[in-house]
Amino acid sequence: MSPDAYRTTIAAIATPPGMGAVSLVRISGPAAVRVADLASDGRVSAQAPRTARHACIRDAAGRVIDDGLLTVFPAPHSYTGEDCVEFSGHGGMRVTREVLERLLACGAVPAGPGEFTRRAFLNGKLDLTQAEGVMDLIAAQSRLSLRAARSQLEGILGRRTTEARDRLLETLAHLEAWIDFPEEDIDPLTGTRLCAGVQAVLTTVDALLATADQGRILREGVHTVIFGQPNVGKSSLLNRLLGCARAIVSETPGTTRDTIEESVNLLGIPLRLVDTAGMREAANLIEADGIQRTTRQIEAADLLLEVADASSPRPAAAALPAGAAQHLLVLNKLDLGEHPSWAGVAAVRLS
Ligand SMILES: Nc1nc2c(ncn2[C@@H]2O[C@H](COP(=O)(O)OP(=O)(O)OP(=O)(O)O)[C@@H](O)[C@H]2O)c(=O)[nH]1
Ligand SMILES: [Mg+2]
């Protein structure tokens, strides 16, 4: 973004499209107050900061488009760090659109996606991890991911990376001093201490990296793939976990052809459950394609649920790709009795 673009005044509807009791239109930038003055009654510039005032947005002919509450947040005490004006009007789609169009006619330009948060970042109101946290908070689908996004927004991740960076800079300064001033007496402990410092940073970075997967999983859900031979009850398991008859279940082996994906929330952890076509020698091209899709799903999974029929003899272990995810064996159809070949095999047994 060029510095000039950065000096523009942007406007956008902040509430989701659709009907609601209230909708919010935001303006941010150096001309925010002037745009609001032009679009309303000219009294926005004289208005007390951070205090809501009843006002009308009017068209060029002076006709009222909508009335609502206007609030002014002068820079730097606003979300973006720039002058901001917010208008809360009636939550209809048409009326909100017309309010926005009027603001654009008065000199604002449409905000790009995420531009309010980008300006907040550029003005030092948020660090990058906090900006990411804002996006995650908005997109959070479960209580745990909400909590993770909230702590990121509060700057915990950013603080830890800044601390690690500071320690590295300190170590670097010591090293450079040692190189530049070789005649100075260097404490014999310095080398050991420097190593210990770097090691501590390495431990912090490793610990942070180890949580990266957790963060992704909370955001996107645990990619859980149900696989196994035909007719063992994979689709039945999916349906039972979802609590509805999402997939077709039948006694004909090879019923599921395509992969079926649905999300559930299990004790606050989002699961992306994928039911797949049963693995066997394909009877035809459609089935072969289905089985290929199963293989691709297995390769991409975070968690594998291998379903087997407890009442049938234990087949040879399924060949899983190298580096495959955590794998859990589910022995289904226990109501039909357990075949002796499964004795002592660790599995979740169910019916
Ligand atoms: N007795 C018994 N039958 C079950 C159980 N679970 C599923 N079935 C039956 O087993 C048959 C196959 O179930 P599905 O869920 O369609 O099996 P699948 O693994 O998805 O089969 P494909 O999609 O063909 O690979 C159906 O007739 C189910 O009603 C169980 O725990 N006990
Ligand atoms: Mg099935």
mmCIF file of C-alpha atoms and ligand atoms in Angstrom:
data_model
loop_
_atom_site.group_PDB
_atom_site.id
_atom_site.type_symbol
_atom_site.label_atom_id
_atom_site.label_comp_id
_atom_site.label_asym_id
_atom_site.label_seq_id
_atom_site.Cartn_x
_atom_site.Cartn_y
_atom_site.Cartn_z
ATOM 1 C CA MET A 1 0.000 0.000 0.000
ATOM 2 C CA SER A 2 1.432 3.412 -0.951
ATOM 3 C CA PRO A 3 1.704 6.051 1.783
ATOM 4 C CA ASP A 4 -0.936 8.086 -0.072
ATOM 5 C CA ALA A 5 -3.403 5.226 -0.033
ATOM 6 C CA TYR A 6 -2.747 4.990 3.676
ATOM 7 C CA ARG A 7 -3.891 8.603 4.086
ATOM 8 C CA THR A 8 -7.276 7.898 2.504
ATOM 9 C CA THR A 9 -10.418 7.796 4.582
ATOM 10 C CA ILE A 10 -12.132 4.450 4.416
ATOM 11 C CA ALA A 11 -15.685 3.415 5.190
ATOM 12 C CA ALA A 12 -17.372 0.037 5.482
ATOM 13 C CA ILE A 13 -20.337 -1.730 7.001
ATOM 14 C CA ALA A 14 -19.008 -3.508 10.094
ATOM 15 C CA THR A 15 -22.000 -5.726 10.814
ATOM 16 C CA PRO A 16 -22.763 -8.881 8.786
ATOM 17 C CA PRO A 17 -25.038 -8.586 5.764
ATOM 18 C CA GLY A 18 -28.650 -9.392 6.590
ATOM 19 C CA MET A 19 -31.360 -7.931 8.779
ATOM 20 C CA GLY A 20 -30.720 -7.057 12.415
ATOM 21 C CA ALA A 21 -31.855 -4.580 15.035
ATOM 22 C CA VAL A 22 -28.807 -2.392 14.517
ATOM 23 C CA SER A 23 -26.108 -2.092 11.885
ATOM 24 C CA LEU A 24 -22.789 -0.340 12.240
ATOM 25 C CA VAL A 25 -20.989 1.682 9.590
ATOM 26 C CA ARG A 26 -17.415 2.759 10.346
ATOM 27 C CA ILE A 27 -15.258 5.530 8.904
ATOM 28 C CA SER A 28 -11.526 5.789 9.551
ATOM 29 C CA GLY A 29 -8.900 8.213 8.296
ATOM 30 C CA PRO A 30 -7.898 11.864 8.374
ATOM 31 C CA ALA A 31 -11.178 13.043 6.795
ATOM 32 C CA ALA A 32 -13.461 10.810 8.879
ATOM 33 C CA VAL A 33 -15.043 13.708 10.773
ATOM 34 C CA ARG A 34 -15.419 15.861 7.637
ATOM 35 C CA VAL A 35 -17.095 12.998 5.748
ATOM 36 C CA ALA A 36 -19.481 12.447 8.673
ATOM 37 C CA ASP A 37 -20.177 16.205 8.879
ATOM 38 C CA LEU A 38 -21.027 16.365 5.161
ATOM 39 C CA ALA A 39 -23.252 13.300 5.360
ATOM 40 C CA SER A 40 -25.140 14.457 8.468
ATOM 41 C CA ASP A 41 -25.776 17.812 10.160
ATOM 42 C CA GLY A 42 -22.320 19.423 10.235
ATOM 43 C CA ARG A 43 -22.106 19.069 14.008
ATOM 44 C CA VAL A 44 -19.862 15.993 14.194
ATOM 45 C CA SER A 45 -16.694 18.134 14.433
ATOM 46 C CA ALA A 46 -18.084 19.854 17.524
ATOM 47 C CA GLN A 47 -19.254 16.622 19.112
ATOM 48 C CA ALA A 48 -17.702 15.365 22.396
ATOM 49 C CA PRO A 49 -15.289 12.466 21.773
ATOM 50 C CA ARG A 50 -16.432 8.932 22.537
ATOM 51 C CA THR A 51 -19.968 10.076 23.324
ATOM 52 C CA ALA A 52 -22.911 8.854 21.290
ATOM 53 C CA ARG A 53 -25.189 11.508 19.816
ATOM 54 C CA HIS A 54 -28.449 11.091 17.933
ATOM 55 C CA ALA A 55 -28.088 12.271 14.337
ATOM 56 C CA CYS A 56 -29.468 11.742 10.829
ATOM 57 C CA ILE A 57 -27.569 10.719 7.722
ATOM 58 C CA ARG A 58 -28.995 12.736 4.823
ATOM 59 C CA ASP A 59 -28.743 12.499 1.060
ATOM 60 C CA ALA A 60 -27.483 15.345 -1.150
ATOM 61 C CA ALA A 61 -30.986 16.873 -1.225
ATOM 62 C CA GLY A 62 -31.167 16.857 2.580
ATOM 63 C CA ARG A 63 -33.625 13.966 2.801
ATOM 64 C CA VAL A 64 -33.099 11.645 5.771
ATOM 65 C CA ILE A 65 -31.631 8.259 4.797
ATOM 66 C CA ASP A 66 -31.465 6.923 8.357
ATOM 67 C CA ASP A 67 -31.210 8.175 11.921
ATOM 68 C CA GLY A 68 -29.136 6.607 14.661
ATOM 69 C CA LEU A 69 -26.197 7.180 16.974
ATOM 70 C CA LEU A 70 -22.965 8.860 15.882
ATOM 71 C CA THR A 71 -19.793 8.431 17.916
ATOM 72 C CA VAL A 72 -16.432 10.100 17.246
ATOM 73 C CA PHE A 73 -13.118 8.511 18.300
ATOM 74 C CA PRO A 74 -10.360 11.069 17.654
ATOM 75 C CA ALA A 75 -6.861 9.765 16.851
ATOM 76 C CA PRO A 76 -4.961 8.131 18.418
ATOM 77 C CA HIS A 77 -7.578 6.748 20.825
ATOM 78 C CA SER A 78 -9.456 4.610 18.337
ATOM 79 C CA TYR A 79 -9.273 1.041 17.036
ATOM 80 C CA THR A 80 -7.220 2.023 13.977
ATOM 81 C CA GLY A 81 -5.307 4.803 15.723
ATOM 82 C CA GLU A 82 -6.785 7.278 13.187
ATOM 83 C CA ASP A 83 -9.811 9.551 13.514
ATOM 84 C CA CYS A 84 -12.816 7.195 13.495
ATOM 85 C CA VAL A 85 -16.534 7.817 13.323
ATOM 86 C CA GLU A 86 -19.139 5.137 13.880
ATOM 87 C CA PHE A 87 -22.775 5.308 12.907
ATOM 88 C CA SER A 88 -25.234 2.792 14.400
ATOM 89 C CA GLY A 89 -28.378 2.816 12.341
ATOM 90 C CA HIS A 90 -31.375 0.618 11.642
ATOM 91 C CA GLY A 91 -30.284 -2.860 10.656
ATOM 92 C CA GLY A 92 -31.877 -3.174 7.222
ATOM 93 C CA MET A 93 -29.735 -4.205 4.258
ATOM 94 C CA ARG A 94 -30.985 -1.482 1.902
ATOM 95 C CA VAL A 95 -30.809 1.392 4.400
ATOM 96 C CA THR A 96 -27.304 0.432 5.594
ATOM 97 C CA ARG A 97 -26.080 0.223 2.000
ATOM 98 C CA GLU A 98 -27.482 3.703 1.315
ATOM 99 C CA VAL A 99 -25.769 5.143 4.400
ATOM 100 C CA LEU A 100 -22.469 3.680 3.167
ATOM 101 C CA GLU A 101 -23.043 4.996 -0.369
ATOM 102 C CA ARG A 102 -23.683 8.461 1.040
ATOM 103 C CA LEU A 103 -20.407 8.345 3.023
ATOM 104 C CA LEU A 104 -18.579 7.301 -0.145
ATOM 105 C CA ALA A 105 -20.202 10.186 -2.020
ATOM 106 C CA CYS A 106 -18.928 12.521 0.706
ATOM 107 C CA GLY A 107 -15.312 11.503 0.145
ATOM 108 C CA ALA A 108 -14.650 8.162 1.829
ATOM 109 C CA VAL A 109 -13.381 5.186 -0.176
ATOM 110 C CA PRO A 110 -14.525 1.592 0.356
ATOM 111 C CA ALA A 111 -12.328 -0.270 2.853
ATOM 112 C CA GLY A 112 -10.505 -3.344 1.572
ATOM 113 C CA PRO A 113 -10.862 -6.679 3.406
ATOM 114 C CA GLY A 114 -9.270 -6.454 6.868
ATOM 115 C CA GLU A 115 -8.221 -2.841 6.270
ATOM 116 C CA PHE A 116 -9.358 -1.483 9.642
ATOM 117 C CA THR A 117 -7.229 -4.124 11.377
ATOM 118 C CA ARG A 118 -4.340 -3.498 8.959
ATOM 119 C CA ARG A 119 -4.378 0.202 9.851
ATOM 120 C CA ALA A 120 -4.494 -0.676 13.550
ATOM 121 C CA PHE A 121 -1.373 -2.791 12.957
ATOM 122 C CA LEU A 122 0.402 -0.077 10.920
ATOM 123 C CA ASN A 123 -0.337 2.467 13.653
ATOM 124 C CA GLY A 124 1.115 0.204 16.324
ATOM 125 C CA LYS A 125 -2.262 -0.493 17.954
ATOM 126 C CA LEU A 126 -1.856 -4.261 17.509
ATOM 127 C CA ASP A 127 1.107 -6.520 16.780
ATOM 128 C CA LEU A 128 0.901 -9.077 13.955
ATOM 129 C CA THR A 129 -0.066 -11.969 16.210
ATOM 130 C CA GLN A 130 -2.821 -9.835 17.734
ATOM 131 C CA ALA A 131 -4.100 -8.919 14.261
ATOM 132 C CA GLU A 132 -4.182 -12.653 13.515
ATOM 133 C CA GLY A 133 -5.993 -13.133 16.838
ATOM 134 C CA VAL A 134 -8.729 -10.690 15.747
ATOM 135 C CA MET A 135 -9.354 -12.779 12.620
ATOM 136 C CA ASP A 136 -9.333 -16.030 14.619
ATOM 137 C CA LEU A 137 -11.673 -14.590 17.244
ATOM 138 C CA ILE A 138 -14.181 -13.660 14.553
ATOM 139 C CA ALA A 139 -13.893 -17.073 12.905
ATOM 140 C CA ALA A 140 -13.798 -19.123 16.139
ATOM 141 C CA GLN A 141 -16.286 -21.970 16.084
ATOM 142 C CA SER A 142 -15.761 -23.599 19.452
ATOM 143 C CA ARG A 143 -15.192 -22.446 22.988
ATOM 144 C CA LEU A 144 -11.571 -23.671 23.042
ATOM 145 C CA SER A 145 -10.637 -21.947 19.800
ATOM 146 C CA LEU A 146 -12.332 -18.806 21.106
ATOM 147 C CA ARG A 147 -10.152 -18.944 24.217
ATOM 148 C CA ALA A 148 -6.983 -19.480 22.127
ATOM 149 C CA ALA A 149 -7.848 -16.540 19.871
ATOM 150 C CA ARG A 150 -8.599 -14.389 22.911
ATOM 151 C CA SER A 151 -5.200 -15.071 24.497
ATOM 152 C CA GLN A 152 -3.481 -14.368 21.164
ATOM 153 C CA LEU A 153 -5.404 -11.105 20.932
ATOM 154 C CA GLU A 154 -4.213 -10.208 24.412
ATOM 155 C CA GLY A 155 -0.701 -10.393 23.018
ATOM 156 C CA ILE A 156 0.650 -13.454 24.855
ATOM 157 C CA LEU A 157 2.219 -14.983 21.728
ATOM 158 C CA GLY A 158 3.599 -11.617 20.625
ATOM 159 C CA ARG A 159 5.107 -11.036 24.077
ATOM 160 C CA ARG A 160 6.869 -14.390 24.098
ATOM 161 C CA THR A 161 8.371 -13.910 20.633
ATOM 162 C CA THR A 162 9.518 -10.380 21.583
ATOM 163 C CA GLU A 163 11.193 -11.757 24.716
ATOM 164 C CA ALA A 164 13.007 -14.405 22.651
ATOM 165 C CA ARG A 165 14.123 -11.753 20.168
ATOM 166 C CA ASP A 166 15.406 -9.474 22.950
ATOM 167 C CA ARG A 167 17.476 -12.283 24.428
ATOM 168 C CA LEU A 168 18.994 -13.073 21.040
ATOM 169 C CA LEU A 169 19.865 -9.401 20.480
ATOM 170 C CA GLU A 170 21.514 -9.281 23.886
ATOM 171 C CA THR A 171 23.607 -12.355 23.028
ATOM 172 C CA LEU A 172 24.541 -10.797 19.699
ATOM 173 C CA ALA A 173 25.629 -7.583 21.431
ATOM 174 C CA HIS A 174 27.884 -9.573 23.777
ATOM 175 C CA LEU A 175 29.442 -11.436 20.858
ATOM 176 C CA GLU A 176 30.077 -8.274 18.867
ATOM 177 C CA ALA A 177 31.610 -6.572 21.856
ATOM 178 C CA TRP A 178 33.928 -9.544 22.272
ATOM 179 C CA ILE A 179 34.960 -9.405 18.582
ATOM 180 C CA ASP A 180 35.402 -5.609 18.525
ATOM 181 C CA PHE A 181 37.311 -5.319 21.802
ATOM 182 C CA PRO A 182 39.546 -8.420 21.993
ATOM 183 C CA GLU A 183 41.933 -6.657 24.351
ATOM 184 C CA GLU A 184 39.196 -6.342 26.995
ATOM 185 C CA ASP A 185 39.149 -8.988 29.670
ATOM 186 C CA ILE A 186 36.433 -11.478 28.828
ATOM 187 C CA ASP A 187 34.872 -13.253 31.733
ATOM 188 C CA PRO A 188 35.703 -16.987 31.227
ATOM 189 C CA LEU A 189 32.089 -17.754 32.057
ATOM 190 C CA THR A 190 30.801 -15.667 29.171
ATOM 191 C CA GLY A 191 30.930 -18.478 26.604
ATOM 192 C CA THR A 192 28.949 -20.862 28.785
ATOM 193 C CA ARG A 193 26.509 -18.134 29.684
ATOM 194 C CA LEU A 194 25.970 -17.202 26.020
ATOM 195 C CA CYS A 195 25.325 -20.839 25.114
ATOM 196 C CA ALA A 196 22.848 -21.162 27.964
ATOM 197 C CA GLY A 197 21.086 -17.990 26.761
ATOM 198 C CA VAL A 198 20.782 -19.271 23.202
ATOM 199 C CA GLN A 199 19.655 -22.671 24.460
ATOM 200 C CA ALA A 200 16.886 -21.030 26.517
ATOM 201 C CA VAL A 201 15.664 -19.148 23.432
ATOM 202 C CA LEU A 202 15.743 -22.383 21.444
ATOM 203 C CA THR A 203 13.597 -24.083 24.097
ATOM 204 C CA THR A 204 11.070 -21.221 23.982
ATOM 205 C CA VAL A 205 10.914 -21.315 20.174
ATOM 206 C CA ASP A 206 10.521 -25.114 20.176
ATOM 207 C CA ALA A 207 7.718 -24.853 22.731
ATOM 208 C CA LEU A 208 5.968 -22.180 20.646
ATOM 209 C CA LEU A 209 6.362 -24.229 17.462
ATOM 210 C CA ALA A 210 4.892 -27.257 19.230
ATOM 211 C CA THR A 211 1.698 -25.278 19.845
ATOM 212 C CA ALA A 212 1.443 -24.208 16.194
ATOM 213 C CA ASP A 213 -0.351 -27.440 15.325
ATOM 214 C CA GLN A 214 -2.685 -26.954 18.295
ATOM 215 C CA GLY A 215 -3.570 -23.507 16.997
ATOM 216 C CA ARG A 216 -4.280 -24.811 13.508
ATOM 217 C CA ILE A 217 -6.366 -27.675 14.873
ATOM 218 C CA LEU A 218 -8.435 -25.319 17.044
ATOM 219 C CA ARG A 219 -8.993 -23.066 14.055
ATOM 220 C CA GLU A 220 -9.718 -25.667 11.436
ATOM 221 C CA GLY A 221 -10.784 -28.668 13.528
ATOM 222 C CA VAL A 222 -9.138 -32.079 13.952
ATOM 223 C CA HIS A 223 -9.177 -33.645 10.488
ATOM 224 C CA THR A 224 -10.506 -37.063 11.514
ATOM 225 C CA VAL A 225 -10.749 -39.738 8.836
ATOM 226 C CA ILE A 226 -12.904 -42.840 9.302
ATOM 227 C CA PHE A 227 -11.609 -45.660 7.105
ATOM 228 C CA GLY A 228 -11.652 -49.454 6.862
ATOM 229 C CA GLN A 229 -12.943 -52.317 4.785
ATOM 230 C CA PRO A 230 -16.394 -52.145 3.198
ATOM 231 C CA ASN A 231 -19.499 -52.765 5.290
ATOM 232 C CA VAL A 232 -17.789 -52.612 8.705
ATOM 233 C CA GLY A 233 -19.961 -49.671 9.878
ATOM 234 C CA LYS A 234 -17.943 -46.542 9.010
ATOM 235 C CA SER A 235 -20.966 -44.551 7.889
ATOM 236 C CA SER A 236 -22.924 -45.812 10.910
ATOM 237 C CA LEU A 237 -20.160 -44.417 13.148
ATOM 238 C CA LEU A 238 -20.208 -41.066 11.344
ATOM 239 C CA ASN A 239 -23.974 -40.834 11.713
ATOM 240 C CA ARG A 240 -23.803 -41.752 15.381
ATOM 241 C CA LEU A 241 -21.144 -39.119 16.125
ATOM 242 C CA LEU A 242 -23.138 -36.476 14.229
ATOM 243 C CA GLY A 243 -26.423 -37.505 15.803
ATOM 244 C CA CYS A 244 -28.196 -37.609 12.423
ATOM 245 C CA ALA A 245 -28.443 -39.898 9.417
ATOM 246 C CA ARG A 246 -26.026 -37.920 7.237
ATOM 247 C CA ALA A 247 -24.547 -40.848 5.269
ATOM 248 C CA ILE A 248 -26.397 -43.720 3.615
ATOM 249 C CA VAL A 249 -26.038 -46.946 5.590
ATOM 250 C CA SER A 250 -26.859 -50.267 3.954
ATOM 251 C CA GLU A 251 -25.890 -53.916 4.128
ATOM 252 C CA THR A 252 -24.459 -53.664 0.573
ATOM 253 C CA PRO A 253 -20.655 -53.402 0.725
ATOM 254 C CA GLY A 254 -19.370 -50.394 -1.234
ATOM 255 C CA THR A 255 -22.295 -48.136 -0.322
ATOM 256 C CA THR A 256 -20.187 -45.050 0.334
ATOM 257 C CA ARG A 257 -18.438 -43.930 -2.867
ATOM 258 C CA ASP A 258 -17.440 -40.322 -2.262
ATOM 259 C CA THR A 259 -15.929 -38.848 0.903
ATOM 260 C CA ILE A 260 -18.451 -37.207 3.218
ATOM 261 C CA GLU A 261 -17.273 -34.429 5.493
ATOM 262 C CA GLU A 262 -19.130 -32.948 8.468
ATOM 263 C CA SER A 263 -18.082 -31.004 11.566
ATOM 264 C CA VAL A 264 -18.943 -31.752 15.190
ATOM 265 C CA ASN A 265 -17.924 -30.091 18.402
ATOM 266 C CA LEU A 266 -16.639 -32.639 20.911
ATOM 267 C CA LEU A 267 -16.173 -31.134 24.405
ATOM 268 C CA GLY A 268 -15.083 -27.856 22.857
ATOM 269 C CA ILE A 269 -12.754 -29.404 20.284
ATOM 270 C CA PRO A 270 -13.944 -29.080 16.700
ATOM 271 C CA LEU A 271 -13.694 -32.323 14.703
ATOM 272 C CA ARG A 272 -13.863 -32.430 10.924
ATOM 273 C CA LEU A 273 -15.166 -35.961 10.449
ATOM 274 C CA VAL A 274 -14.641 -37.594 7.078
ATOM 275 C CA ASP A 275 -16.396 -40.831 6.116
ATOM 276 C CA THR A 276 -14.717 -42.659 3.250
ATOM 277 C CA ALA A 277 -15.313 -45.420 0.739
ATOM 278 C CA GLY A 278 -14.423 -48.907 2.029
ATOM 279 C CA MET A 279 -10.964 -50.104 0.998
ATOM 280 C CA ARG A 280 -10.902 -53.201 -1.216
ATOM 281 C CA GLU A 281 -10.116 -54.289 -4.777
ATOM 282 C CA ALA A 282 -12.369 -51.906 -6.678
ATOM 283 C CA ALA A 283 -15.232 -53.498 -8.603
ATOM 284 C CA ASN A 284 -15.452 -50.623 -11.077
ATOM 285 C CA LEU A 285 -14.017 -47.208 -12.017
ATOM 286 C CA ILE A 286 -16.310 -45.207 -9.727
ATOM 287 C CA GLU A 287 -15.322 -47.298 -6.764
ATOM 288 C CA ALA A 288 -11.634 -47.079 -7.728
ATOM 289 C CA ASP A 289 -11.912 -43.282 -7.742
ATOM 290 C CA GLY A 290 -13.610 -43.407 -4.337
ATOM 291 C CA ILE A 291 -10.808 -45.549 -2.915
ATOM 292 C CA GLN A 292 -8.211 -43.117 -4.297
ATOM 293 C CA ARG A 293 -10.005 -40.333 -2.462
ATOM 294 C CA THR A 294 -9.852 -42.406 0.721
ATOM 295 C CA THR A 295 -6.071 -42.741 0.325
ATOM 296 C CA ARG A 296 -5.651 -38.990 -0.112
ATOM 297 C CA GLN A 297 -7.769 -38.359 2.998
ATOM 298 C CA ILE A 298 -5.670 -40.798 5.030
ATOM 299 C CA GLU A 299 -2.507 -38.960 3.993
ATOM 300 C CA ALA A 300 -3.888 -35.582 5.095
ATOM 301 C CA ALA A 301 -5.506 -36.692 8.389
ATOM 302 C CA ASP A 302 -4.695 -35.496 11.929
ATOM 303 C CA LEU A 303 -6.424 -38.549 13.412
ATOM 304 C CA LEU A 304 -7.322 -41.899 11.831
ATOM 305 C CA LEU A 305 -10.219 -44.029 13.006
ATOM 306 C CA GLU A 306 -9.846 -47.485 11.503
ATOM 307 C CA VAL A 307 -13.141 -49.342 11.765
ATOM 308 C CA ALA A 308 -13.200 -53.157 11.663
ATOM 309 C CA ASP A 309 -15.893 -55.811 12.104
ATOM 310 C CA ALA A 310 -15.338 -57.512 15.461
ATOM 311 C CA SER A 311 -17.407 -60.541 14.443
ATOM 312 C CA SER A 312 -15.199 -61.327 11.420
ATOM 313 C CA PRO A 313 -11.670 -62.740 11.470
ATOM 314 C CA ARG A 314 -8.950 -60.156 11.971
ATOM 315 C CA PRO A 315 -7.642 -59.111 8.532
ATOM 316 C CA ALA A 316 -4.013 -58.275 7.776
ATOM 317 C CA ALA A 317 -3.172 -54.826 9.162
ATOM 318 C CA ALA A 318 -4.027 -51.999 6.758
ATOM 319 C CA ALA A 319 -0.951 -50.552 5.071
ATOM 320 C CA LEU A 320 -0.750 -46.909 6.125
ATOM 321 C CA PRO A 321 1.469 -44.327 4.452
ATOM 322 C CA ALA A 322 4.702 -43.428 6.242
ATOM 323 C CA GLY A 323 4.199 -40.565 8.657
ATOM 324 C CA ALA A 324 0.465 -41.251 8.936
ATOM 325 C CA ALA A 325 -1.390 -39.561 11.773
ATOM 326 C CA GLN A 326 -2.383 -41.033 15.146
ATOM 327 C CA HIS A 327 -4.331 -44.167 14.580
ATOM 328 C CA LEU A 328 -7.172 -45.586 16.648
ATOM 329 C CA LEU A 329 -8.714 -49.001 16.005
ATOM 330 C CA VAL A 330 -12.496 -49.187 16.401
ATOM 331 C CA LEU A 331 -13.949 -52.703 16.667
ATOM 332 C CA ASN A 332 -17.598 -52.403 15.640
ATOM 333 C CA LYS A 333 -20.531 -54.870 15.621
ATOM 334 C CA LEU A 334 -19.586 -56.201 19.035
ATOM 335 C CA ASP A 335 -23.252 -57.247 19.451
ATOM 336 C CA LEU A 336 -22.537 -60.063 16.960
ATOM 337 C CA GLY A 337 -19.790 -61.397 19.239
ATOM 338 C CA GLU A 338 -16.033 -60.994 19.039
ATOM 339 C CA HIS A 339 -14.064 -63.322 16.791
ATOM 340 C CA PRO A 340 -11.230 -65.059 18.762
ATOM 341 C CA SER A 341 -8.584 -63.592 16.415
ATOM 342 C CA TRP A 342 -9.173 -60.156 18.013
ATOM 343 C CA ALA A 343 -8.315 -61.399 21.525
ATOM 344 C CA GLY A 344 -5.936 -59.025 23.302
ATOM 345 C CA VAL A 345 -5.994 -56.431 20.503
ATOM 346 C CA ALA A 346 -6.144 -52.882 21.848
ATOM 347 C CA ALA A 347 -9.181 -51.139 20.371
ATOM 348 C CA VAL A 348 -12.282 -49.135 21.139
ATOM 349 C CA ARG A 349 -14.996 -51.784 21.133
ATOM 350 C CA LEU A 350 -18.525 -50.735 20.270
ATOM 351 C CA SER A 351 -21.754 -51.572 18.586
HETATM 352 N N1 LIG B 1 -25.049 -55.836 13.961
HETATM 353 C C1 LIG B 1 -24.518 -54.675 13.689
HETATM 354 N N2 LIG B 1 -24.658 -54.136 12.477
HETATM 355 C C2 LIG B 1 -24.098 -52.920 12.232
HETATM 356 C C3 LIG B 1 -23.391 -52.204 13.232
HETATM 357 N N3 LIG B 1 -22.944 -51.035 12.676
HETATM 358 C C4 LIG B 1 -23.372 -51.022 11.400
HETATM 359 N N4 LIG B 1 -24.061 -52.154 11.119
HETATM 360 C C5 LIG B 1 -24.663 -52.544 9.845
HETATM 361 O O1 LIG B 1 -23.634 -52.839 8.937
HETATM 362 C C6 LIG B 1 -24.020 -52.500 7.591
HETATM 363 C C7 LIG B 1 -22.967 -51.599 6.987
HETATM 364 O O2 LIG B 1 -22.940 -50.355 7.675
HETATM 365 P P1 LIG B 1 -22.339 -49.050 7.023
HETATM 366 O O3 LIG B 1 -22.284 -48.042 8.100
HETATM 367 O O4 LIG B 1 -23.040 -48.711 5.776
HETATM 368 O O5 LIG B 1 -20.881 -49.571 6.692
HETATM 369 P P2 LIG B 1 -19.716 -48.869 5.896
HETATM 370 O O6 LIG B 1 -18.452 -49.270 6.534
HETATM 371 O O7 LIG B 1 -19.981 -47.430 5.782
HETATM 372 O O8 LIG B 1 -19.832 -49.536 4.492
HETATM 373 P P3 LIG B 1 -19.326 -49.046 3.050
HETATM 374 O O9 LIG B 1 -19.748 -47.617 2.890
HETATM 375 O O10 LIG B 1 -20.017 -49.937 2.111
HETATM 376 O O11 LIG B 1 -17.860 -49.217 3.021
HETATM 377 C C8 LIG B 1 -25.383 -51.834 7.722
HETATM 378 O O12 LIG B 1 -26.363 -52.789 7.403
HETATM 379 C C9 LIG B 1 -25.451 -51.438 9.191
HETATM 380 O O13 LIG B 1 -26.765 -51.397 9.662
HETATM 381 C C10 LIG B 1 -23.267 -52.824 14.529
HETATM 382 O O14 LIG B 1 -22.649 -52.279 15.469
HETATM 383 N N5 LIG B 1 -23.835 -54.022 14.699
HETATM 384 MG MG MG B 2 -20.236 -46.218 4.193
#
